[in-house]
Amino acid sequence: MQYKWHDLTEVSNNLSGDIGSWIRLGMFWQLQMGFGHNFYPVLNKIYRQINNGKDSESMLRFDTDEKKIQMFFRITSYVTDYNLKQFFNEWGIKLTAETENIISKYKPLTKPIWNNIAELKTEFDPIIQEMVSFKLVEIE
């Protein structure tokens, strides 16, 4: 079954429900399309630093599923230097007030990267916000 964006906004209001694996993965693919192929290597580097013991507070920040989700929002905003609240809201995912406050310091998105959908046109000509540079990143 092929979904268009308006279908995704209805279906994605509960990502933990039975919406299918491909739709769930769409959000992650949109991040890569919107920020380039270096997005996930930089993101993974930060997670490795956290799990390496370089972040003494990591166990407290990752001790529940909700905290893990909120940290993902914060770290992805940090990596991209963009406030990704609108992107996650378009997927029906709500940020806590604390997370909204933390990521409010980043610049707002200016392109609707959530409109990148699985079509040939989009795959070869995606909506790109800005390519993430591959760089050494330190945890804030």
mmCIF file of N, CA, C and O in Angstrom, residues 74-110:
data_model
loop_
_atom_site.group_PDB
_atom_site.id
_atom_site.type_symbol
_atom_site.label_atom_id
_atom_site.label_comp_id
_atom_site.label_asym_id
_atom_site.label_seq_id
_atom_site.Cartn_x
_atom_site.Cartn_y
_atom_site.Cartn_z
ATOM 1 N N ARG A 74 16.230 16.013 21.462
ATOM 2 C CA ARG A 74 17.254 17.007 21.840
ATOM 3 C C ARG A 74 18.547 16.803 21.052
ATOM 4 O O ARG A 74 19.149 17.764 20.571
ATOM 5 N N ILE A 75 18.972 15.552 20.950
ATOM 6 C CA ILE A 75 20.243 15.269 20.278
ATOM 7 C C ILE A 75 20.130 15.527 18.777
ATOM 8 O O ILE A 75 21.046 16.081 18.173
ATOM 9 N N THR A 76 18.997 15.160 18.161
ATOM 10 C CA THR A 76 18.856 15.436 16.733
ATOM 11 C C THR A 76 18.822 16.935 16.470
ATOM 12 O O THR A 76 19.391 17.401 15.475
ATOM 13 N N SER A 77 18.220 17.700 17.341
ATOM 14 C CA SER A 77 18.225 19.159 17.184
ATOM 15 C C SER A 77 19.633 19.702 17.360
ATOM 16 O O SER A 77 20.063 20.605 16.634
ATOM 17 N N TYR A 78 20.378 19.148 18.295
ATOM 18 C CA TYR A 78 21.765 19.561 18.516
ATOM 19 C C TYR A 78 22.628 19.269 17.291
ATOM 20 O O TYR A 78 23.386 20.112 16.832
ATOM 21 N N VAL A 79 22.490 18.060 16.743
ATOM 22 C CA VAL A 79 23.289 17.651 15.589
ATOM 23 C C VAL A 79 23.015 18.551 14.381
ATOM 24 O O VAL A 79 23.921 18.954 13.675
ATOM 25 N N THR A 80 21.747 18.860 14.156
ATOM 26 C CA THR A 80 21.373 19.645 12.974
ATOM 27 C C THR A 80 21.480 21.145 13.201
ATOM 28 O O THR A 80 21.498 21.907 12.242
ATOM 29 N N ASP A 81 21.501 21.565 14.448
ATOM 30 C CA ASP A 81 21.466 22.974 14.830
ATOM 31 C C ASP A 81 20.127 23.604 14.442
ATOM 32 O O ASP A 81 20.039 24.806 14.189
ATOM 33 N N TYR A 82 19.079 22.774 14.360
ATOM 34 C CA TYR A 82 17.727 23.246 14.055
ATOM 35 C C TYR A 82 16.771 22.769 15.143
ATOM 36 O O TYR A 82 16.912 21.673 15.664
ATOM 37 N N ASN A 83 15.788 23.609 15.437
ATOM 38 C CA ASN A 83 14.714 23.244 16.339
ATOM 39 C C ASN A 83 13.779 22.335 15.544
ATOM 40 O O ASN A 83 13.085 22.796 14.641
ATOM 41 N N LEU A 84 13.754 21.061 15.872
ATOM 42 C CA LEU A 84 12.991 20.086 15.105
ATOM 43 C C LEU A 84 11.592 19.831 15.667
ATOM 44 O O LEU A 84 10.937 18.858 15.293
ATOM 45 N N LYS A 85 11.118 20.724 16.533
ATOM 46 C CA LYS A 85 9.785 20.563 17.118
ATOM 47 C C LYS A 85 8.716 20.398 16.042
ATOM 48 O O LYS A 85 7.898 19.501 16.104
ATOM 49 N N GLN A 86 8.720 21.267 15.038
ATOM 50 C CA GLN A 86 7.690 21.198 14.009
ATOM 51 C C GLN A 86 7.750 19.865 13.258
ATOM 52 O O GLN A 86 6.720 19.265 12.964
ATOM 53 N N PHE A 87 8.947 19.396 12.967
ATOM 54 C CA PHE A 87 9.099 18.110 12.276
ATOM 55 C C PHE A 87 8.455 16.993 13.085
ATOM 56 O O PHE A 87 7.654 16.215 12.563
ATOM 57 N N PHE A 88 8.787 16.907 14.373
ATOM 58 C CA PHE A 88 8.239 15.830 15.199
ATOM 59 C C PHE A 88 6.739 16.009 15.425
ATOM 60 O O PHE A 88 5.990 15.039 15.456
ATOM 61 N N ASN A 89 6.283 17.261 15.543
ATOM 62 C CA ASN A 89 4.846 17.498 15.673
ATOM 63 C C ASN A 89 4.093 17.055 14.428
ATOM 64 O O ASN A 89 2.978 16.547 14.517
ATOM 65 N N GLU A 90 4.692 17.255 13.247
ATOM 66 C CA GLU A 90 4.064 16.802 12.004
ATOM 67 C C GLU A 90 3.894 15.287 12.008
ATOM 68 O O GLU A 90 2.987 14.762 11.365
ATOM 69 N N TRP A 91 4.750 14.590 12.717
ATOM 70 C CA TRP A 91 4.649 13.134 12.842
ATOM 71 C C TRP A 91 3.721 12.737 13.990
ATOM 72 O O TRP A 91 3.562 11.563 14.287
ATOM 73 N N GLY A 92 3.127 13.715 14.662
ATOM 74 C CA GLY A 92 2.204 13.418 15.752
ATOM 75 C C GLY A 92 2.896 13.076 17.052
ATOM 76 O O GLY A 92 2.292 12.506 17.947
ATOM 77 N N ILE A 93 4.173 13.440 17.160
ATOM 78 C CA ILE A 93 4.932 13.144 18.369
ATOM 79 C C ILE A 93 5.077 14.439 19.160
ATOM 80 O O ILE A 93 5.519 15.459 18.639
ATOM 81 N N LYS A 94 4.714 14.383 20.410
ATOM 82 C CA LYS A 94 4.745 15.582 21.249
ATOM 83 C C LYS A 94 6.025 15.635 22.071
ATOM 84 O O LYS A 94 6.470 14.634 22.618
ATOM 85 N N LEU A 95 6.566 16.809 22.151
ATOM 86 C CA LEU A 95 7.741 17.052 22.975
ATOM 87 C C LEU A 95 7.284 17.550 24.337
ATOM 88 O O LEU A 95 6.254 18.212 24.442
ATOM 89 N N THR A 96 8.069 17.236 25.360
ATOM 90 C CA THR A 96 7.757 17.772 26.682
ATOM 91 C C THR A 96 8.107 19.258 26.700
ATOM 92 O O THR A 96 8.878 19.745 25.863
ATOM 93 N N ALA A 97 7.559 19.976 27.669
ATOM 94 C CA ALA A 97 7.869 21.395 27.805
ATOM 95 C C ALA A 97 9.363 21.597 28.036
ATOM 96 O O ALA A 97 9.963 22.544 27.502
ATOM 97 N N GLU A 98 9.976 20.696 28.787
ATOM 98 C CA GLU A 98 11.412 20.796 29.046
ATOM 99 C C GLU A 98 12.219 20.650 27.754
ATOM 100 O O GLU A 98 13.139 21.431 27.492
ATOM 101 N N THR A 99 11.860 19.664 26.937
ATOM 102 C CA THR A 99 12.557 19.473 25.663
ATOM 103 C C THR A 99 12.336 20.667 24.743
ATOM 104 O O THR A 99 13.275 21.163 24.110
ATOM 105 N N GLU A 100 11.102 21.160 24.665
ATOM 106 C CA GLU A 100 10.812 22.339 23.843
ATOM 107 C C GLU A 100 11.684 23.517 24.272
ATOM 108 O O GLU A 100 12.215 24.237 23.430
ATOM 109 N N ASN A 101 11.822 23.699 25.564
ATOM 110 C CA ASN A 101 12.637 24.796 26.088
ATOM 111 C C ASN A 101 14.111 24.621 25.691
ATOM 112 O O ASN A 101 14.764 25.563 25.262
ATOM 113 N N ILE A 102 14.617 23.417 25.821
ATOM 114 C CA ILE A 102 16.026 23.143 25.515
ATOM 115 C C ILE A 102 16.329 23.367 24.043
ATOM 116 O O ILE A 102 17.357 23.949 23.694
ATOM 117 N N ILE A 103 15.448 22.920 23.147
ATOM 118 C CA ILE A 103 15.739 23.052 21.718
ATOM 119 C C ILE A 103 15.301 24.393 21.136
ATOM 120 O O ILE A 103 15.566 24.670 19.964
ATOM 121 N N SER A 104 14.689 25.232 21.942
ATOM 122 C CA SER A 104 14.236 26.545 21.446
ATOM 123 C C SER A 104 15.404 27.444 21.043
ATOM 124 O O SER A 104 15.209 28.398 20.289
ATOM 125 N N LYS A 105 16.617 27.144 21.499
ATOM 126 C CA LYS A 105 17.781 27.966 21.160
ATOM 127 C C LYS A 105 18.264 27.740 19.732
ATOM 128 O O LYS A 105 19.046 28.523 19.206
ATOM 129 N N TYR A 106 17.790 26.656 19.098
ATOM 130 C CA TYR A 106 18.217 26.358 17.730
ATOM 131 C C TYR A 106 17.334 27.083 16.729
ATOM 132 O O TYR A 106 16.177 27.400 17.008
ATOM 133 N N LYS A 107 17.873 27.317 15.541
ATOM 134 C CA LYS A 107 17.124 28.037 14.509
ATOM 135 C C LYS A 107 15.951 27.185 14.023
ATOM 136 O O LYS A 107 16.016 25.951 14.024
ATOM 137 N N PRO A 108 14.867 27.844 13.599
ATOM 138 C CA PRO A 108 13.684 27.098 13.136
ATOM 139 C C PRO A 108 13.904 26.510 11.745
ATOM 140 O O PRO A 108 14.686 27.028 10.946
ATOM 141 N N LEU A 109 13.201 25.428 11.480
ATOM 142 C CA LEU A 109 13.226 24.849 10.136
ATOM 143 C C LEU A 109 12.609 25.844 9.158
ATOM 144 O O LEU A 109 11.640 26.535 9.488
ATOM 145 N N THR A 110 13.161 25.921 7.975
ATOM 146 C CA THR A 110 12.614 26.805 6.946
ATOM 147 C C THR A 110 12.086 26.023 5.754
ATOM 148 O O THR A 110 11.509 26.606 4.845
#
